[in-house]
Coordinates of C-alpha atoms in Angstrom, one line a residue:
M180 CA -0.7 -8.7 -27.6
K181 CA -0.6 -4.7 -27.8
M182 CA 0.0 -3.2 -24.6
P183 CA -1.9 -0.1 -23.7
T184 CA 0.1 3.2 -24.3
N185 CA -1.6 5.0 -21.7
K186 CA -0.3 3.5 -19.0
I187 CA 3.3 2.4 -17.9
Y188 CA 4.1 -0.8 -17.6
A189 CA 7.2 -2.8 -16.4
V190 CA 9.6 -4.2 -18.7
L191 CA 10.6 -6.9 -16.4
M192 CA 13.6 -8.2 -18.2
A193 CA 15.0 -4.7 -19.2
A194 CA 17.8 -4.6 -16.3
A195 CA 19.9 -7.0 -14.7
T196 CA 19.0 -7.2 -10.9
I197 CA 21.7 -7.7 -8.5
G198 CA 19.7 -10.0 -6.2
F199 CA 16.3 -10.5 -4.7
S200 CA 16.9 -10.0 -0.9
A201 CA 19.1 -7.4 0.8
C202 CA 22.1 -9.5 1.2
E203 CA 21.5 -13.1 -0.6
K204 CA 25.3 -13.9 -2.1
K205 CA 25.1 -15.2 -5.8
L206 CA 27.2 -17.7 -7.5
D207 CA 29.7 -16.0 -10.1
L208 CA 28.0 -17.3 -13.0
V209 CA 27.4 -15.0 -16.3
N210 CA 24.6 -15.9 -19.1
P211 CA 26.6 -14.8 -22.1
N212 CA 23.3 -14.1 -23.5
A213 CA 22.0 -11.8 -21.0
P214 CA 22.5 -7.7 -20.8
T215 CA 25.0 -7.1 -18.1
S216 CA 25.4 -3.6 -16.3
A217 CA 28.8 -2.8 -18.2
S218 CA 26.7 -3.3 -21.7
F219 CA 23.3 -2.4 -21.0
W220 CA 23.0 1.6 -19.9
N221 CA 24.1 3.1 -22.8
T222 CA 21.4 5.3 -24.1
G223 CA 18.1 7.3 -23.0
T224 CA 16.1 4.1 -24.4
D225 CA 18.0 2.1 -21.7
A226 CA 17.0 4.3 -19.1
I227 CA 13.4 4.4 -19.6
K228 CA 13.5 0.5 -19.7
G229 CA 15.7 0.3 -16.8
I230 CA 12.8 2.5 -14.6
N231 CA 10.2 0.6 -16.0
A232 CA 11.9 -2.6 -14.4
A233 CA 12.1 -0.7 -11.2
Y234 CA 8.1 -0.6 -11.3
A235 CA 8.0 -4.4 -11.5
S236 CA 8.3 -5.2 -8.0
L237 CA 4.8 -3.4 -7.6
L238 CA 3.0 -6.0 -9.5
I239 CA 4.5 -9.5 -8.0
D240 CA 3.0 -11.6 -5.5
G241 CA 5.5 -10.3 -2.6
S242 CA 4.1 -6.7 -3.2
Y243 CA 0.8 -5.6 -4.3
M244 CA -0.4 -8.5 -6.6
R245 CA -1.1 -10.4 -3.0
S246 CA 0.9 -10.6 0.1
T247 CA 1.6 -6.7 0.8
P248 CA -2.5 -6.1 0.9
L249 CA -2.7 -9.0 2.9
M250 CA -0.3 -7.8 5.4
M251 CA -1.7 -4.7 5.6
D252 CA -5.4 -5.2 6.0
T253 CA -5.4 -8.3 8.7
R254 CA -3.7 -6.4 11.2
G255 CA -6.5 -3.8 11.6
D256 CA -9.4 -4.0 13.7
D257 CA -11.3 -3.4 10.2
A258 CA -10.4 -6.9 9.0
K259 CA -9.9 -10.6 10.2
S260 CA -8.6 -13.8 8.7
N261 CA -10.5 -17.3 8.8
S262 CA -8.1 -18.5 6.1
P263 CA -7.5 -22.4 6.0
W264 CA -3.8 -21.0 4.9
L265 CA -2.3 -20.7 8.3
Q266 CA 0.3 -18.1 7.3
M267 CA -2.8 -15.9 6.5
Y268 CA -4.4 -16.8 9.4
N269 CA -2.0 -16.0 11.6
T270 CA -0.6 -12.6 10.1
G271 CA -3.4 -10.4 11.4
K272 CA -3.4 -12.5 15.1
F273 CA 0.5 -11.4 15.5
A274 CA 1.3 -15.3 15.7
L275 CA 3.9 -15.7 12.8
N276 CA 6.9 -17.2 13.5
T277 CA 10.3 -17.5 11.9
A278 CA 10.1 -21.1 10.6
D279 CA 7.9 -20.2 7.7
G280 CA 8.5 -17.4 5.6
A281 CA 5.6 -17.5 3.3
I282 CA 3.8 -13.8 2.6
Y283 CA 6.0 -11.8 5.0
A284 CA 9.5 -13.2 3.4
W285 CA 8.1 -12.6 0.1
S286 CA 7.3 -9.4 0.6
Y287 CA 10.6 -8.8 2.1
G288 CA 12.1 -10.0 -1.3
A289 CA 10.1 -8.1 -3.3
W290 CA 11.0 -4.7 -1.9
Y291 CA 14.8 -5.5 -1.9
E292 CA 14.2 -6.5 -5.6
G293 CA 13.1 -3.3 -6.3
I294 CA 15.7 -1.4 -4.4
S295 CA 18.5 -3.1 -6.5
K296 CA 16.6 -2.1 -9.5
A297 CA 16.0 1.6 -8.6
N298 CA 20.2 1.8 -7.2
Q299 CA 21.0 0.6 -10.8
V300 CA 19.0 3.6 -12.3
L301 CA 20.4 6.1 -9.6
N302 CA 24.2 4.6 -10.2
Y303 CA 24.0 4.2 -14.1
V304 CA 21.9 6.9 -15.7
P305 CA 23.8 9.9 -14.9
A306 CA 26.7 9.0 -16.8
I307 CA 24.4 8.4 -20.1
E308 CA 24.1 11.3 -22.7
M309 CA 20.5 11.8 -23.0
D310 CA 18.1 14.7 -22.9
A311 CA 18.4 16.6 -19.3
A312 CA 14.8 16.5 -18.5
L313 CA 14.2 13.1 -19.5
K314 CA 16.8 12.3 -17.2
D315 CA 15.7 14.2 -14.2
R316 CA 12.3 12.5 -14.5
I317 CA 13.9 9.0 -14.8
M318 CA 16.1 9.9 -11.7
G319 CA 13.1 11.5 -9.9
Q320 CA 11.1 8.1 -10.5
A321 CA 14.2 6.1 -8.9
Y322 CA 14.1 8.2 -6.0
F323 CA 10.5 7.9 -5.4
L324 CA 10.4 4.3 -5.9
R325 CA 13.3 3.6 -3.8
G326 CA 11.5 5.9 -1.0
L327 CA 8.4 3.7 -1.4
Y328 CA 10.2 0.2 -1.0
F329 CA 12.3 1.6 1.9
F330 CA 9.1 2.8 3.3
H331 CA 7.8 -0.8 3.2
L332 CA 11.2 -2.0 4.8
A333 CA 10.8 0.4 7.7
N334 CA 7.0 0.0 8.2
F335 CA 7.0 -3.8 8.3
W336 CA 10.3 -4.7 9.5
G337 CA 12.0 -1.5 11.1
N338 CA 15.5 -2.8 11.6
V339 CA 16.8 -4.3 8.5
A340 CA 19.3 -2.8 5.8
Y341 CA 18.6 0.0 3.5
P342 CA 21.2 -0.1 0.8
T343 CA 21.6 3.3 -1.5
S344 CA 24.4 2.2 -3.6
L345 CA 25.3 -0.9 -5.7
P346 CA 27.7 -3.6 -4.1
A347 CA 31.1 -2.9 -5.2
S348 CA 32.4 -6.6 -4.5
K349 CA 31.3 -9.8 -3.5
D350 CA 31.8 -8.9 0.4
E351 CA 29.1 -6.2 0.3
F352 CA 26.3 -8.6 -0.1
Y353 CA 26.5 -8.8 3.5
M354 CA 24.7 -5.6 4.8
E355 CA 24.8 -3.7 8.1
Q356 CA 21.5 -4.0 9.9
E357 CA 20.5 -0.5 10.7
S358 CA 17.8 1.3 12.9
A359 CA 14.0 2.1 11.7
E360 CA 15.1 5.4 12.7
Q361 CA 17.9 5.4 9.9
G362 CA 15.5 3.8 7.5
W363 CA 13.1 6.6 8.0
D364 CA 15.8 9.4 7.1
K365 CA 16.4 7.6 4.2
V366 CA 12.9 7.7 3.1
I367 CA 12.4 11.2 3.5
A368 CA 15.4 12.1 1.6
D369 CA 14.4 10.0 -0.9
F370 CA 11.1 11.4 -1.2
Q371 CA 12.3 14.7 -1.1
Q372 CA 14.7 14.4 -3.7
A373 CA 12.0 13.0 -6.0
A374 CA 10.0 16.1 -5.2
N375 CA 12.2 18.1 -6.5
L376 CA 13.0 16.1 -9.8
L377 CA 9.5 15.0 -10.7
P378 CA 7.0 16.7 -13.0
V379 CA 3.3 17.6 -11.8
S380 CA 2.0 15.4 -14.6
Y381 CA 3.4 13.7 -17.8
D382 CA 0.8 15.2 -20.3
A383 CA 3.1 18.2 -21.2
V384 CA 6.5 16.8 -21.1
G385 CA 8.1 15.9 -24.3
G386 CA 9.9 12.3 -24.7
P387 CA 8.6 8.6 -24.6
D388 CA 6.9 9.1 -21.1
Q389 CA 4.6 11.8 -22.5
G390 CA 0.9 11.2 -21.1
Q391 CA 1.7 7.9 -19.5
K392 CA -0.5 7.0 -16.5
G393 CA 1.1 5.4 -13.4
R394 CA 4.5 6.9 -13.1
A395 CA 5.6 8.9 -10.1
T396 CA 4.5 12.4 -9.8
K397 CA 5.6 15.6 -8.0
G398 CA 2.1 15.2 -5.9
A399 CA 3.0 11.7 -5.2
A400 CA 6.2 12.6 -3.9
L401 CA 5.3 15.3 -1.4
A402 CA 2.0 13.0 -0.4
Y403 CA 4.4 10.4 0.7
L404 CA 7.0 13.0 1.8
G405 CA 4.3 14.2 4.3
K406 CA 3.1 10.6 5.3
A407 CA 7.0 9.9 6.2
H408 CA 7.3 12.7 8.4
M409 CA 4.4 11.5 10.5
F410 CA 5.5 7.7 10.5
H411 CA 8.8 8.3 11.8
T412 CA 9.5 6.4 14.8
T413 CA 11.3 9.1 16.8
K414 CA 11.0 12.5 14.7
K415 CA 7.4 12.7 14.2
D416 CA 7.5 16.3 12.5
Y417 CA 4.0 17.4 12.0
T418 CA 4.9 20.6 11.0
A419 CA 7.4 19.5 8.0
A420 CA 4.4 16.9 7.1
A421 CA 1.7 19.7 7.0
A422 CA 4.0 21.9 4.8
A423 CA 4.2 18.6 2.1
F424 CA 0.4 18.2 2.4
K425 CA -0.5 21.8 1.7
A426 CA 1.9 21.6 -1.3
V427 CA 0.1 18.7 -2.7
I428 CA -3.4 20.9 -1.9
D429 CA -1.9 23.7 -3.6
L430 CA -0.7 22.0 -6.9
G431 CA -4.6 22.5 -7.9
V432 CA -4.7 19.3 -9.7
Y433 CA -6.3 17.1 -7.3
D434 CA -9.8 16.3 -6.0
L435 CA -12.2 14.2 -4.8
M436 CA -14.3 11.8 -7.1
P437 CA -18.2 12.6 -6.6
N438 CA -18.7 8.4 -6.3
Y439 CA -16.5 7.1 -3.7
R440 CA -16.8 3.9 -5.2
D441 CA -15.1 4.9 -8.3
N442 CA -11.9 4.7 -6.5
F443 CA -12.2 0.9 -6.2
T444 CA -13.2 -0.3 -9.9
E445 CA -11.5 -0.4 -13.4
V446 CA -14.4 2.4 -14.6
A447 CA -12.4 5.5 -13.3
E448 CA -8.7 4.3 -12.9
N449 CA -5.8 7.1 -12.7
N450 CA -8.7 9.7 -11.9
K451 CA -8.3 13.3 -10.1
E452 CA -8.4 11.7 -6.8
S453 CA -5.9 9.2 -7.5
I454 CA -2.3 10.2 -6.7
F455 CA -0.4 7.2 -6.8
E456 CA -1.8 3.7 -7.8
V457 CA 0.0 0.6 -8.7
Q458 CA -1.0 -0.5 -12.6
F459 CA -2.9 -3.8 -13.0
D460 CA -4.6 -4.8 -16.6
L461 CA -6.0 -7.9 -18.0
S462 CA -4.8 -7.2 -21.4
A463 CA -1.1 -6.0 -20.9
G464 CA 1.6 -8.5 -21.2
G465 CA 1.4 -12.3 -21.0
T466 CA -1.1 -14.7 -19.3
E467 CA 1.1 -16.5 -16.6
L468 CA 0.6 -15.2 -13.1
G469 CA 3.8 -13.3 -11.5
W470 CA 4.1 -15.0 -8.5
G471 CA 8.1 -13.9 -8.0
G472 CA 11.4 -15.4 -8.7
T473 CA 13.3 -14.9 -11.7
P474 CA 11.2 -12.3 -13.9
S475 CA 9.7 -13.5 -17.3
S476 CA 8.3 -11.6 -20.2
G477 CA 5.4 -14.1 -20.2
W478 CA 3.9 -12.3 -16.9
G479 CA 0.7 -10.7 -17.0
K480 CA 0.2 -7.6 -15.2
T481 CA -2.9 -9.0 -12.9
S482 CA -3.8 -8.9 -9.2
A483 CA -5.0 -11.8 -7.3
R484 CA -6.3 -9.6 -4.5
A485 CA -10.0 -10.1 -5.8
I486 CA -9.9 -13.7 -5.7
T487 CA -8.0 -13.9 -2.2
Y488 CA -10.5 -11.4 -0.7
G489 CA -13.5 -12.6 -2.6
P490 CA -17.0 -13.4 -0.8
R491 CA -17.7 -17.3 -0.3
G492 CA -19.1 -18.8 -3.8
F493 CA -17.0 -16.2 -5.6
G494 CA -13.7 -16.2 -4.3
F495 CA -11.5 -17.4 -1.3
V496 CA -12.8 -15.3 1.7
D497 CA -9.4 -15.3 2.9
V498 CA -10.0 -11.5 4.5
Q499 CA -13.3 -10.2 5.8
P500 CA -14.3 -7.3 7.4
T501 CA -15.2 -7.1 11.2
R502 CA -18.6 -6.7 12.6
S503 CA -17.3 -3.9 14.8
V504 CA -16.3 -1.9 11.7
F505 CA -19.8 -2.7 10.2
N506 CA -21.3 -1.5 13.4
S507 CA -19.1 1.9 13.1
F508 CA -20.6 2.7 9.6
L509 CA -24.0 2.6 11.2
E510 CA -22.9 5.3 13.8
E511 CA -23.7 8.2 12.0
K512 CA -26.4 8.9 9.0
T513 CA -26.1 11.1 6.3
A514 CA -27.8 14.6 6.5
G515 CA -30.5 12.7 4.3
G516 CA -31.1 10.0 6.8
D517 CA -29.3 7.4 5.2
D518 CA -26.7 5.0 6.0
D519 CA -23.2 6.1 4.8
P520 CA -22.9 5.0 1.2
R521 CA -19.2 3.7 2.0
L522 CA -20.7 0.6 3.9
V523 CA -22.1 -0.5 0.5
A524 CA -19.0 0.3 -1.4
T525 CA -16.9 -1.4 1.0
M526 CA -18.6 -4.8 1.8
F527 CA -21.5 -7.0 1.0
Y528 CA -23.8 -7.6 3.4
N529 CA -27.7 -8.6 3.6
K530 CA -28.9 -5.4 2.3
P531 CA -32.4 -5.3 1.1
G532 CA -31.7 -5.5 -2.9
L533 CA -27.9 -5.8 -2.7
K534 CA -26.4 -8.1 -5.9
L535 CA -23.1 -9.7 -6.0
Y536 CA -21.7 -10.8 -9.4
G537 CA -25.2 -10.7 -10.5
Q538 CA -26.8 -12.7 -7.7
E539 CA -29.2 -11.3 -5.0
F540 CA -26.8 -11.6 -1.6
S541 CA -30.5 -12.5 0.2
V542 CA -31.1 -15.7 -2.2
F543 CA -27.5 -16.6 -3.0
Y544 CA -27.0 -17.0 0.7
G545 CA -30.5 -17.6 1.7
G546 CA -30.0 -21.5 2.4
N547 CA -27.0 -20.8 4.7
P548 CA -27.8 -18.7 7.8
A549 CA -24.2 -18.2 8.6
D550 CA -23.3 -16.7 5.2
L551 CA -26.5 -14.8 5.1
N552 CA -25.7 -12.8 8.2
D553 CA -21.8 -12.7 7.5
L554 CA -19.8 -9.7 5.8
F555 CA -17.5 -9.9 2.6
C556 CA -15.2 -7.6 0.9
R557 CA -16.3 -5.6 -1.8
K558 CA -13.8 -2.8 -2.7
Y559 CA -11.2 -4.0 -5.2
E560 CA -13.6 -6.7 -6.3
N561 CA -15.3 -7.4 -9.9
D562 CA -18.6 -8.0 -8.8
E563 CA -20.5 -6.0 -11.5
T564 CA -18.3 -7.1 -14.5
K565 CA -17.3 -10.8 -13.8
P566 CA -19.5 -14.1 -12.6
N567 CA -16.9 -14.9 -10.0
E568 CA -13.0 -14.4 -9.4
F569 CA -11.8 -17.9 -9.9
D570 CA -9.7 -17.1 -12.8
W571 CA -7.3 -15.2 -10.4
R572 CA -6.8 -12.4 -12.6
S573 CA -8.2 -8.9 -11.6
G574 CA -7.2 -5.7 -13.7
I575 CA -8.2 -3.3 -10.7
N576 CA -5.7 -0.9 -10.1
E577 CA -4.2 -0.5 -6.3
R578 CA -4.7 3.1 -5.3
L579 CA -1.8 3.3 -2.7
M580 CA -2.4 7.3 -2.4
R581 CA -5.7 8.9 -2.7
Y582 CA -6.3 12.8 -2.3
A583 CA -8.7 12.1 0.7
D584 CA -5.6 10.8 2.5
V585 CA -4.0 13.8 1.9
L586 CA -6.8 15.9 3.3
L587 CA -7.2 13.9 6.4
M588 CA -3.6 13.7 7.3
Y589 CA -3.3 17.2 6.7
A590 CA -6.4 18.1 9.1
E591 CA -4.2 15.8 11.5
C592 CA -1.4 17.6 11.2
L593 CA -3.2 21.0 11.7
N594 CA -4.6 19.3 15.1
E595 CA -1.4 17.9 16.4
N596 CA 0.0 21.7 15.7
G597 CA -2.6 23.2 17.9
S598 CA -4.9 24.7 14.8
T599 CA -7.8 22.2 15.7
A600 CA -10.0 24.8 14.4
Q601 CA -8.8 25.1 11.1
A602 CA -8.7 21.2 11.0
Y603 CA -12.7 21.1 10.2
P604 CA -13.0 22.3 6.7
Y605 CA -10.6 19.9 5.4
I606 CA -12.3 16.9 7.2
Q607 CA -15.6 18.0 5.9
R608 CA -14.5 17.9 2.4
V609 CA -14.1 13.9 2.8
R610 CA -17.2 14.0 4.8
S611 CA -19.3 16.3 2.2
R612 CA -18.6 13.7 -0.5
V613 CA -20.7 11.1 1.1
G614 CA -23.3 13.4 2.6
L615 CA -22.5 13.4 6.2
P616 CA -23.7 16.3 8.1
D617 CA -21.5 19.3 8.7
L618 CA -19.0 18.2 11.6
A619 CA -18.6 22.0 12.5
V620 CA -22.5 21.7 13.1
T621 CA -22.6 18.6 15.0
K622 CA -19.6 18.7 16.9
P623 CA -18.4 22.1 17.1
G624 CA -15.4 23.5 19.4
M625 CA -13.6 20.0 19.7
T626 CA -10.5 19.7 22.0
Q627 CA -7.3 18.5 20.4
A628 CA -7.8 15.0 22.0
Q629 CA -11.4 15.2 20.9
M630 CA -10.4 15.5 17.5
R631 CA -7.7 13.0 17.7
D632 CA -10.7 10.7 18.2
Q633 CA -12.7 12.1 15.6
I634 CA -9.9 12.0 12.9
A635 CA -9.5 8.0 13.7
Q636 CA -13.1 7.5 13.5
E637 CA -13.0 9.3 9.9
R638 CA -9.8 7.2 8.5
L639 CA -11.5 4.1 9.9
L640 CA -14.4 5.0 7.7
E641 CA -12.7 6.6 4.5
F642 CA -10.1 3.8 4.3
C643 CA -11.6 0.5 5.6
L644 CA -9.9 -2.5 3.7
E645 CA -7.1 -0.2 2.1
G646 CA -4.3 -1.5 4.4
K647 CA -4.2 1.8 6.4
R648 CA -6.0 1.2 10.1
F649 CA -2.8 -0.7 11.4
D650 CA -0.5 1.8 10.4
D651 CA -2.6 4.5 12.1
I652 CA -3.3 2.4 15.2
R653 CA 0.6 1.9 15.4
R654 CA 1.8 5.5 14.8
W655 CA -0.9 6.9 16.9
G656 CA 0.6 4.7 20.1
W657 CA -2.5 2.9 20.8
L658 CA -0.6 -0.6 21.2
Q659 CA 1.1 1.0 24.2
D660 CA -2.0 2.6 25.7
P661 CA -3.9 0.2 27.8
A662 CA -7.4 1.8 27.5
K663 CA -6.8 1.9 23.6
L664 CA -5.5 -1.5 23.2
A665 CA -8.7 -2.8 25.4
L666 CA -10.6 -1.1 22.9
L667 CA -8.9 -2.7 19.9
K668 CA -9.5 -6.3 21.3
S669 CA -13.1 -5.7 22.1
R670 CA -13.4 -4.6 18.4
D671 CA -11.2 -7.4 17.0
P672 CA -10.3 -10.5 19.1
E673 CA -7.5 -10.9 17.0
F674 CA -5.7 -8.3 19.2
N675 CA -5.9 -10.6 22.3
S676 CA -2.6 -12.5 21.0
Y677 CA -0.7 -9.1 20.6
Q678 CA 3.0 -9.1 22.0
A679 CA 5.0 -5.8 22.3
G680 CA 7.2 -5.9 19.5
R681 CA 4.7 -7.8 17.1
E682 CA 3.7 -4.4 15.4
Y683 CA 6.8 -5.6 13.6
F684 CA 7.0 -8.7 11.2
P685 CA 10.0 -11.3 11.9
I686 CA 12.9 -10.7 9.7
P687 CA 13.3 -13.4 7.7
Q688 CA 15.5 -16.3 9.2
S689 CA 17.6 -16.4 6.1
E690 CA 18.8 -13.1 6.4
I691 CA 19.2 -13.8 10.4
D692 CA 21.5 -16.7 9.0
I693 CA 23.4 -15.1 6.6
N694 CA 24.6 -11.5 7.5
R695 CA 26.4 -11.5 10.8
G696 CA 25.6 -9.9 13.7
W697 CA 22.2 -9.3 12.6
K698 CA 19.7 -9.6 15.4
Q699 CA 15.7 -10.9 15.3
N700 CA 13.1 -8.1 15.9
L701 CA 11.6 -8.2 19.4
S702 CA 9.3 -11.1 20.6
Y703 CA 10.3 -13.5 17.8

């Protein structure tokens, strides 16, 4: 089966992997038919295969194939889970324990697998005699991917290990536990290095990566650099973040798509709004589902998100929008008096004439009042191209960083730095795309505090079901603010079981058992 040539897909078996978790100790067994680090890293072609393999950790079940979106979405007040699978059900209710590592431990392993592969590139590629510009691009991608994988570790677990080198001996498989602050410092350093080395695009480069979509770019590194400055647990630097976001804007290569929904279908992947996205495809690779474990060339490059989030009768309904976020979409009409068009792009509901998978909503659910009045996810669903999601295979790319996010984060930085009036135009660009009235007219002269709340509302609606809401809630300090926490509980009863410390996931118990001196996260 021929792979599309305009996208980058991971060569899953290209580079030997040191280990799937931070510190798992392996037996001293060598497969004589497999390449080793000593024999593999010799040419520019090897370097390309190595960096391709480092992208593979974005495609497996522990990451964006299924687990990571679940972990990000269900904890926000824009999503809920009534899944019969207890681990999914409890993830958004802050009720996980260390006895069952399903989902969160798979994600933990996926990121360390990716870090190991990125570290191999960063360790071995500098010594390869090859085209210097290509080498810089490969190194830049390795720094970006390691920074992204570190980002998830710091964001999900905090106090874990952040290895930047390969183990020199078996004893080094035991890693020192580091603080979340140390992790964020490394995230920022990696994204800065990536921004220094990566091209704005691959269209004009010379080499085997020319024209390939999905590879990390300078814009992606800068956008994540700014985001990391905002997420740092002790050094929130809005000035540095603003500079990074302004650099993305000044590149002049990104813009908003006229049709908001084009960001969540296969129709317009890798579009002008997309700064970085995970490349899924129905035709690339093999036919097996890439759940994880030892990489296989038979794995496909498909996502299981659509079936997991799919509406009743078409998918598993493990994640659903909350009624409170539905009501939030109705709070403000467009300039023409219509509902915010992002509502129908985000969820299925009993809207006159609305169809899902070729069926009219009111007819399909007409015999069941509970379903007829329920809400179901629409983002990243194949409702216009498939009869249902029960084949488990979706080719829709996961958009991790959109230009709309950069605009709203830049506006937030301006507000936090005391330039509230200057934030209006950047917010309005996002609002104007969906026809909302001019904020400078409807809410002129907002104070900094009022603008904070406005930005929170703008981000809730723009990024609903995109895994950003809980991250925002946590970094804004809402969980420590009694009034804000009460608001969250009123919007989403799942917050009633929140305990201090459970903004982080538990560190898998196997890691605590293996690594001497490691301490479990608070409240677990």
